Short mmCIF file of C-alpha atoms and ligand atoms in Angstrom, two decimals:
data_model
loop_
_atom_site.label_atom_id
_atom_site.label_comp_id
_atom_site.label_asym_id
_atom_site.label_seq_id
_atom_site.Cartn_x
_atom_site.Cartn_y
_atom_site.Cartn_z
CA MET A 1 0.00 0.00 0.00
CA HIS A 2 3.10 2.19 0.13
CA GLU A 3 2.58 2.92 -3.54
CA LEU A 4 -0.73 4.66 -2.93
CA SER A 5 0.73 7.52 -0.89
CA VAL A 6 3.76 7.75 -3.15
CA THR A 7 1.56 7.95 -6.23
CA GLN A 8 -0.63 10.56 -4.57
CA SER A 9 2.36 12.86 -4.12
CA LEU A 10 3.45 12.07 -7.66
CA VAL A 11 0.08 13.14 -9.05
CA ASP A 12 0.16 16.25 -6.84
CA MET A 13 3.57 17.20 -8.25
CA VAL A 14 2.42 16.69 -11.83
CA LEU A 15 -0.72 18.77 -11.31
CA GLU A 16 1.23 21.50 -9.58
CA GLU A 17 3.66 21.73 -12.48
CA ALA A 18 0.80 21.66 -14.98
CA GLU A 19 -0.93 24.49 -13.18
CA LYS A 20 2.23 26.62 -13.06
CA ARG A 21 2.63 26.33 -16.81
CA GLU A 22 -1.09 26.58 -17.53
CA VAL A 23 -1.07 23.23 -19.25
CA LYS A 24 -4.32 21.81 -20.63
CA LYS A 25 -3.25 18.23 -20.89
CA VAL A 26 -0.38 16.11 -19.62
CA THR A 27 0.50 13.38 -22.11
CA LYS A 28 3.51 11.67 -20.63
CA VAL A 29 5.33 11.52 -17.31
CA THR A 30 8.75 9.95 -16.86
CA VAL A 31 9.50 8.82 -13.33
CA VAL A 32 12.86 7.73 -11.96
CA ILE A 33 12.69 4.96 -9.36
CA GLY A 34 15.62 3.58 -7.43
CA GLU A 35 15.75 -0.19 -7.10
CA LEU A 36 16.03 0.09 -3.34
CA THR A 37 12.79 1.98 -2.87
CA GLY A 38 10.98 -1.30 -3.38
CA LEU A 39 8.29 0.51 -5.32
CA GLU A 40 6.41 -1.45 -7.95
CA SER A 41 6.02 0.47 -11.20
CA GLU A 42 2.90 -1.53 -12.06
CA SER A 43 1.19 -0.49 -8.83
CA ILE A 44 2.15 3.14 -9.38
CA LYS A 45 0.63 2.96 -12.85
CA PHE A 46 -2.53 1.47 -11.44
CA TYR A 47 -2.94 4.15 -8.77
CA PHE A 48 -1.93 6.92 -11.14
CA ASP A 49 -4.83 6.10 -13.47
CA ILE A 50 -7.27 6.28 -10.57
CA LEU A 51 -5.85 9.36 -8.87
CA SER A 52 -5.46 11.39 -12.06
CA GLU A 53 -9.05 10.86 -13.12
CA ASN A 54 -10.79 14.12 -14.02
CA THR A 55 -7.54 16.07 -13.91
CA VAL A 56 -5.30 17.37 -16.70
CA ALA A 57 -3.14 14.31 -16.15
CA GLU A 58 -5.90 11.83 -16.90
CA GLY A 59 -4.76 9.29 -19.46
CA ALA A 60 -1.15 10.39 -19.33
CA GLU A 61 1.37 7.73 -20.17
CA LEU A 62 3.72 6.79 -17.35
CA THR A 63 7.26 5.74 -18.15
CA PHE A 64 9.73 4.46 -15.61
CA LYS A 65 13.48 4.53 -15.39
CA ILE A 66 14.80 2.13 -12.82
CA ILE A 67 18.08 3.07 -11.15
CA LYS A 68 20.05 0.07 -10.02
CA ALA A 69 21.62 -0.07 -6.62
CA GLN A 70 25.39 0.27 -6.69
CA PHE A 71 28.10 -1.18 -4.54
CA LYS A 72 31.67 -0.21 -3.90
CA CYS A 73 34.35 -2.77 -3.29
CA ARG A 74 36.05 -2.37 0.07
CA GLN A 75 39.30 -3.77 -1.29
CA CYS A 76 39.86 -2.16 -4.68
CA GLY A 77 37.22 0.57 -4.78
CA THR A 78 35.46 -0.65 -7.92
CA ILE A 79 31.88 0.55 -8.24
CA PHE A 80 29.59 -2.18 -9.50
CA GLU A 81 25.97 -3.24 -9.79
CA ARG A 82 24.78 -6.33 -8.05
CA SER A 83 24.44 -9.33 -10.28
CA ASN A 84 23.25 -12.87 -9.73
CA PHE A 85 22.54 -12.31 -6.07
CA THR A 86 26.13 -11.73 -5.14
CA PHE A 87 27.53 -8.63 -3.52
CA ASN A 88 31.10 -9.46 -4.39
CA CYS A 89 33.35 -7.32 -6.54
CA PRO A 90 33.58 -8.51 -10.16
CA VAL A 91 37.24 -7.42 -10.29
CA CYS A 92 38.83 -8.82 -7.14
CA GLY A 93 36.02 -10.69 -5.41
CA GLY A 94 36.10 -8.42 -2.37
CA VAL A 95 32.98 -7.51 -0.42
CA GLY A 96 30.99 -4.58 -1.74
CA VAL A 97 29.22 -2.02 0.39
CA LEU A 98 26.18 -0.11 -0.72
CA VAL A 99 26.77 3.37 -2.06
CA ASN A 100 24.18 6.06 -2.10
CA LYS A 101 22.29 5.03 -5.18
CA GLY A 102 19.03 3.23 -5.78
CA LYS A 103 16.85 5.28 -3.45
CA GLU A 104 15.81 7.81 -6.05
CA PHE A 105 12.23 8.75 -6.66
CA TYR A 106 11.48 11.79 -8.73
CA ILE A 107 9.85 13.04 -11.91
CA GLU A 108 12.38 13.32 -14.70
CA SER A 109 10.14 14.95 -17.27
CA ILE A 110 6.58 15.87 -18.04
CA GLU A 111 5.30 16.12 -21.60
CA VAL A 112 2.30 18.24 -22.31
CA GLU A 113 0.03 19.25 -25.12
ZN1 LIG B 1 37.35 -5.25 -5.75
#
């Protein structure tokens, strides 16, 4: 149910922007989601359709960009993305620690008519 409140603020942001620019119709919204937020893009889509009903954003197409979590090797400093359920460095096999990526959630762009 986390997605419901997140999507509500998403719709609010879109409508606020639309109002500022006196937009009549929002056609497309691109949203950036970090892997670590745990947010399901399908659920956001579902709620977006409901919450944007009877607004200028009704029927807008939602596109998602998923940002992968990144890890940094403690031994050699290589930055890498997790693969195949391992957190080990692909270069030296050392243990990776999470770096500050993958928690993003923001609107990248809004297309209007
Ligand atoms: Zn390494």
